[in-house]
PDB file of C-alpha atoms in Angstrom:
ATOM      1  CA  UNK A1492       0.000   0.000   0.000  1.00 82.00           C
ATOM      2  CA  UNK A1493       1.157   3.232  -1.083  1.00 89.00           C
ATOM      3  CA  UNK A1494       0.620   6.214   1.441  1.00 93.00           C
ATOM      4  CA  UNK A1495       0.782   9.751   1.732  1.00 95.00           C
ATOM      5  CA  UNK A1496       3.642  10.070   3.373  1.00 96.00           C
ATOM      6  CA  UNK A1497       5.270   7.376   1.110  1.00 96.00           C
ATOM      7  CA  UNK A1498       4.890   9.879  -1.919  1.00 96.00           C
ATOM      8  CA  UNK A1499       6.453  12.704   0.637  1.00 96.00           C
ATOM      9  CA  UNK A1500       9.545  10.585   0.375  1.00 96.00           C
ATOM     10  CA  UNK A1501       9.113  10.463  -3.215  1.00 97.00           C
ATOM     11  CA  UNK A1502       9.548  14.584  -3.554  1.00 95.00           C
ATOM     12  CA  UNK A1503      12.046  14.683  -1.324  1.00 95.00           C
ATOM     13  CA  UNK A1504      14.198  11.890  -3.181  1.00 96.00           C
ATOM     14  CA  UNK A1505      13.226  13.833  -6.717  1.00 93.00           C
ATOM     15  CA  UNK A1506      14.295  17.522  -4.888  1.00 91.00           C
ATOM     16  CA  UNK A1507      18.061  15.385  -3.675  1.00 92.00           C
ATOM     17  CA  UNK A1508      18.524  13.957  -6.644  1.00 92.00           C
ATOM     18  CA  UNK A1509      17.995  17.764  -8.610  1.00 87.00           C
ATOM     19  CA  UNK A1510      20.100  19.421  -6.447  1.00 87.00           C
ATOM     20  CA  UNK A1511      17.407  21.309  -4.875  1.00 86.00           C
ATOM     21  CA  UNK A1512      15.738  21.556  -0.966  1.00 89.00           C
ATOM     22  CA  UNK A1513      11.979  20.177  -0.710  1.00 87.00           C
ATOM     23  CA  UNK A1514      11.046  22.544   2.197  1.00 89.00           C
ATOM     24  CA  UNK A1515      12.283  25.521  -0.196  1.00 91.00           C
ATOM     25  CA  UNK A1516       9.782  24.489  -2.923  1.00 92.00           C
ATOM     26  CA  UNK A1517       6.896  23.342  -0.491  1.00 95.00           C
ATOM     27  CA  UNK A1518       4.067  25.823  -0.083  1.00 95.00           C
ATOM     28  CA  UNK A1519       2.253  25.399   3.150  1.00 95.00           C
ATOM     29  CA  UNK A1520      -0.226  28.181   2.138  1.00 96.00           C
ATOM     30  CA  UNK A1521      -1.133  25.926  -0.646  1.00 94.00           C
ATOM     31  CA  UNK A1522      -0.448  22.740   0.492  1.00 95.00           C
ATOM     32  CA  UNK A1523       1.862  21.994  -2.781  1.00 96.00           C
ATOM     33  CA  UNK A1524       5.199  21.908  -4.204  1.00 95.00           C
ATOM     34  CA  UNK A1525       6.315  23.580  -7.022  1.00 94.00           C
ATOM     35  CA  UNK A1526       9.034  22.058  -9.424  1.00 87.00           C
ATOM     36  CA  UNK A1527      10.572  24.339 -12.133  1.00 83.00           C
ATOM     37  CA  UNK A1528      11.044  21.980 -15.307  1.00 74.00           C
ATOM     38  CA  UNK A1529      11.910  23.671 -18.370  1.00 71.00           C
ATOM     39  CA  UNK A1530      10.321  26.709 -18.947  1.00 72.00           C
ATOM     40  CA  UNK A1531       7.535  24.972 -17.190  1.00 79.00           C
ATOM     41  CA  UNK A1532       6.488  25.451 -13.397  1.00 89.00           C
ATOM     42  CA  UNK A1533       4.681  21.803 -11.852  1.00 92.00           C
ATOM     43  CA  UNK A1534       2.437  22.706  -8.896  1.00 95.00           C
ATOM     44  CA  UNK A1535       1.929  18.993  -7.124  1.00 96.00           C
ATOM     45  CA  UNK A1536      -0.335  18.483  -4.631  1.00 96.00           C
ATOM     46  CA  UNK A1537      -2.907  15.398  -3.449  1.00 97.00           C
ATOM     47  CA  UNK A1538      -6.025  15.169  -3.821  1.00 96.00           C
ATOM     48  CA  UNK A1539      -8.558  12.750  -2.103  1.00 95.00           C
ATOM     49  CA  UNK A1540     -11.982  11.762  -2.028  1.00 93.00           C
ATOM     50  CA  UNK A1541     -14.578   9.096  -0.806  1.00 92.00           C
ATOM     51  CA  UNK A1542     -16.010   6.150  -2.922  1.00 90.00           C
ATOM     52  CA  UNK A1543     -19.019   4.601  -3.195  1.00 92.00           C
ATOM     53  CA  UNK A1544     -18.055   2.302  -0.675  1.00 92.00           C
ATOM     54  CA  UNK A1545     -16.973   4.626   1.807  1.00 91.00           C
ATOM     55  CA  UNK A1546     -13.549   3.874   1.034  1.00 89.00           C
ATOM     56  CA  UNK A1547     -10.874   6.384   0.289  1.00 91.00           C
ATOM     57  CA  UNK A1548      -8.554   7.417  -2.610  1.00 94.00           C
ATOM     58  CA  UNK A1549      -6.125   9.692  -2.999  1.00 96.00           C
ATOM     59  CA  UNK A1550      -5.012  10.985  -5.935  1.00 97.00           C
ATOM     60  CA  UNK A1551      -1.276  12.697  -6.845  1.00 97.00           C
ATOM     61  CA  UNK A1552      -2.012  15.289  -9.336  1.00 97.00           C
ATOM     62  CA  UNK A1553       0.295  18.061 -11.373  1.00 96.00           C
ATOM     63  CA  UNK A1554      -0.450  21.448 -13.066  1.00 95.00           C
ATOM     64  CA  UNK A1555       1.362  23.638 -15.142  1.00 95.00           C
ATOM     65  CA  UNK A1556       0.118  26.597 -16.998  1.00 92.00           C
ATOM     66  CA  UNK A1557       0.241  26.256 -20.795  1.00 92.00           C
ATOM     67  CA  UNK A1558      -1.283  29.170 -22.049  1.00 92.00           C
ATOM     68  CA  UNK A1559      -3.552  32.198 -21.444  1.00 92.00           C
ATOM     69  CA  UNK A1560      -7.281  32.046 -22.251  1.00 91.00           C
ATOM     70  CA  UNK A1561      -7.588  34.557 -25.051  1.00 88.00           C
ATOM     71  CA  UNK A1562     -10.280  37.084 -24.933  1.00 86.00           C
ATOM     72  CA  UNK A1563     -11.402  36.978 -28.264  1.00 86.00           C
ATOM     73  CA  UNK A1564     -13.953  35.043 -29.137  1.00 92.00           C
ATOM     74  CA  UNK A1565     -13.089  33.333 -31.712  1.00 93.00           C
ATOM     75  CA  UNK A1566      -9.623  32.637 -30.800  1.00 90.00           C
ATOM     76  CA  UNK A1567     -10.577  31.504 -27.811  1.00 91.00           C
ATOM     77  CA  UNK A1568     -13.184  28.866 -29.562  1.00 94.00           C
ATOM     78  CA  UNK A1569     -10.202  27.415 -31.525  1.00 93.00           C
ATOM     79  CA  UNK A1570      -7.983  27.370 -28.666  1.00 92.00           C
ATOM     80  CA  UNK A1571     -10.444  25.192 -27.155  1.00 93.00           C
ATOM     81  CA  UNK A1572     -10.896  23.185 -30.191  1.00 94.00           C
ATOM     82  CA  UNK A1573      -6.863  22.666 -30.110  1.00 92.00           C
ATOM     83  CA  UNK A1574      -7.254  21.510 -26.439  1.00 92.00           C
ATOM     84  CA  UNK A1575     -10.396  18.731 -27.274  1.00 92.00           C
ATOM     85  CA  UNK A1576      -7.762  17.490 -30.183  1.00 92.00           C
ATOM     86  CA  UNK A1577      -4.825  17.284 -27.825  1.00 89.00           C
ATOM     87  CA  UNK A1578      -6.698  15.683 -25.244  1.00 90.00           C
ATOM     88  CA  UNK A1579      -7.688  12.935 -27.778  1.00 90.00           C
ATOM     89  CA  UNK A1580      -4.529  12.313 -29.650  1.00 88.00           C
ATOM     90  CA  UNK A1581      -1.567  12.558 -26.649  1.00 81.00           C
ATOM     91  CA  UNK A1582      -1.197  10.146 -23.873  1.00 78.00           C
ATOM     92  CA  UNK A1583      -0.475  10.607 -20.365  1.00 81.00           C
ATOM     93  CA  UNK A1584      -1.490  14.554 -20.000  1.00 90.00           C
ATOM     94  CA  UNK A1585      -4.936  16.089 -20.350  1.00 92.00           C
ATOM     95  CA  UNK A1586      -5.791  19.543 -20.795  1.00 93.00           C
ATOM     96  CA  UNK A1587      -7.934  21.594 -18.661  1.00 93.00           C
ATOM     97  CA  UNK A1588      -8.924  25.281 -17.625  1.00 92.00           C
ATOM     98  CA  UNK A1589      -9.431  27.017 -14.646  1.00 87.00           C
ATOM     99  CA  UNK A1590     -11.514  29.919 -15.822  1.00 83.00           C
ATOM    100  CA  UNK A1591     -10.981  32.357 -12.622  1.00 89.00           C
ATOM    101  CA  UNK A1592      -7.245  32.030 -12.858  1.00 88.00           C
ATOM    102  CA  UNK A1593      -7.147  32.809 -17.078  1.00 90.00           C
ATOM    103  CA  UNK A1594      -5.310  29.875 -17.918  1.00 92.00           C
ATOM    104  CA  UNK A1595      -5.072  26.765 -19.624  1.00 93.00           C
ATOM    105  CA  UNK A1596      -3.419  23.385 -17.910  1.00 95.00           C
ATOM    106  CA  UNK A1597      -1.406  20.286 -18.566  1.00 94.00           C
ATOM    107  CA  UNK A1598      -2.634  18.257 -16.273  1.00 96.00           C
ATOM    108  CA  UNK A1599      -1.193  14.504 -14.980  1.00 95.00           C
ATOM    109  CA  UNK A1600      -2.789  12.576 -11.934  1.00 95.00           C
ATOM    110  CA  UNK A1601      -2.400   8.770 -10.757  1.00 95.00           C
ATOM    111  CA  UNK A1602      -3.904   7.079  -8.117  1.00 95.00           C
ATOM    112  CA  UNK A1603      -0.868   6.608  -5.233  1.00 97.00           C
ATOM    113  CA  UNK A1604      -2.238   2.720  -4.863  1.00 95.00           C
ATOM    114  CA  UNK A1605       1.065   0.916  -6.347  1.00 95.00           C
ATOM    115  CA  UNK A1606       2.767   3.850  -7.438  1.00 96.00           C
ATOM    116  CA  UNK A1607       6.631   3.310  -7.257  1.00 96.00           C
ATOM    117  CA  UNK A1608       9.214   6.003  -7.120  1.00 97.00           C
ATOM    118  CA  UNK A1609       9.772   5.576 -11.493  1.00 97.00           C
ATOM    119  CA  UNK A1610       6.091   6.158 -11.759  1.00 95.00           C
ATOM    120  CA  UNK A1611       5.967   9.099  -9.493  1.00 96.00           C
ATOM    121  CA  UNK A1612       9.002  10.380 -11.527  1.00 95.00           C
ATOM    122  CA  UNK A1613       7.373   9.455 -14.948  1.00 94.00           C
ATOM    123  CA  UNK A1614       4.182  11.778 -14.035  1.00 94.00           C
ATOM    124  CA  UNK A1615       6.184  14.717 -13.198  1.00 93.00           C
ATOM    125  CA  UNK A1616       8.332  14.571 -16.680  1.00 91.00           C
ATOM    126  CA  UNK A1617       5.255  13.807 -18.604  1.00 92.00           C
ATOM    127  CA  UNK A1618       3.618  16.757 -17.747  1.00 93.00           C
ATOM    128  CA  UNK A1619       6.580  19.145 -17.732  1.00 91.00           C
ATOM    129  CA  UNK A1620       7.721  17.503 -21.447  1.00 91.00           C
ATOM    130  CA  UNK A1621       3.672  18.440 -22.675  1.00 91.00           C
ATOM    131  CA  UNK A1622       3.560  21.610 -20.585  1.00 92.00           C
ATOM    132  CA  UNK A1623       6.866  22.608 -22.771  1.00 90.00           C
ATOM    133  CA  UNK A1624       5.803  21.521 -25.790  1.00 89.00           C
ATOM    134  CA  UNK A1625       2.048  22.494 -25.952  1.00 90.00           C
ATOM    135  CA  UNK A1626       3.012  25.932 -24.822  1.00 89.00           C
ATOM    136  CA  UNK A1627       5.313  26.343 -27.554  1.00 89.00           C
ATOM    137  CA  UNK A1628       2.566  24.883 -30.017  1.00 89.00           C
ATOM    138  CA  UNK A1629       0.327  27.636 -28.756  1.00 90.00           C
ATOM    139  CA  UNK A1630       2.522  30.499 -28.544  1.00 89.00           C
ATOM    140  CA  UNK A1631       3.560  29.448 -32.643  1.00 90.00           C
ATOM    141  CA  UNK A1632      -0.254  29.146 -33.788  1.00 89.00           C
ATOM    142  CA  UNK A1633      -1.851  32.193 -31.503  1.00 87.00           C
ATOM    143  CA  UNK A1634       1.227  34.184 -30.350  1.00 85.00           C
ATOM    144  CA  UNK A1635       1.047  35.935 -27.176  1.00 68.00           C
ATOM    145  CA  UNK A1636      -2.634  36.944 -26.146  1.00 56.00           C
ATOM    146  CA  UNK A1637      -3.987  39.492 -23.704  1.00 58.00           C
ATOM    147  CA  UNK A1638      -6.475  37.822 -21.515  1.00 51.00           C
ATOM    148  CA  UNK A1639      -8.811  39.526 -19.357  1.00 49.00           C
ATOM    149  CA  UNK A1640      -7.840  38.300 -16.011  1.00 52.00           C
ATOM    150  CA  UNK A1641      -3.936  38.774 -16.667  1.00 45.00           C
TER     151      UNK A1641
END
């Protein structure tokens, strides 16, 4: 069984092994750590809830900003578009919005049940790799918009 506090271990291991101190990139305000990958920052934080059968699961899930929601119309429609296409052909990474905060998200979770430390590792290059790359995609095919939260 794969805890909490198992996956702890797992971010401190992952800050030793970059050179980097987990209590400097630990956010008690947020309950998160933020890794800088790239051009990319990872917010990682856990997430649980209850089944149907009163059982719990807890979820290990990263963010990174990809791009601004655009505040034209239009654009913004075939941003979206983009996003449905992504989310259909890549693997691994979804993409998802949080409206209040203007952005657009790569997004990676996993279950912690029977995650091992490669896994753990896996997630948090998967979704700095698509962070990278689909913000570069963006910023070619749209440029840099203005949004109206930013």
């Amino acid at each position: 069984m794969t805890t909490i506090e198992t996956v702890k271990t797992y971010i401190n291991r992952l800050c030793i092994e970059a050179g980097a101190d987990p209590q400097q990139i630990y956010s008690p305000e947020n309950d998160a750590w933020y890794f800088e990958k790239g051009s990319s920052t990872l917010e990682v934080f856990f997430t649980s809830y209850e089944t149907a059968d009163n059982s719990e699961r807890t979820f290990l899930r990263c963010f990174s900003t990809i791009y601004p929601i655009p505040i034209d119309a239009p654009q913004r429609q075939e941003l979206y578009q983009i996003a449905l296409e992504v989310n259909a052909r890549n693997m691994g990474v979804k993409i998802g919005m949080m409206a209040e905060k203007g952005y657009i998200y790569a997004i990676g979770e996993r279950d912690i049940e029977g995650m091992d430390y490669a896994e753990f590792v896996t997630l948090i290059s998967d979704v700095g790799y698509w962070a990278n790359h689909l913000n570069e995609l963006l910023n070619s095919r749209f440029g840099e918009p203005k949004t109206n939260l930013n």
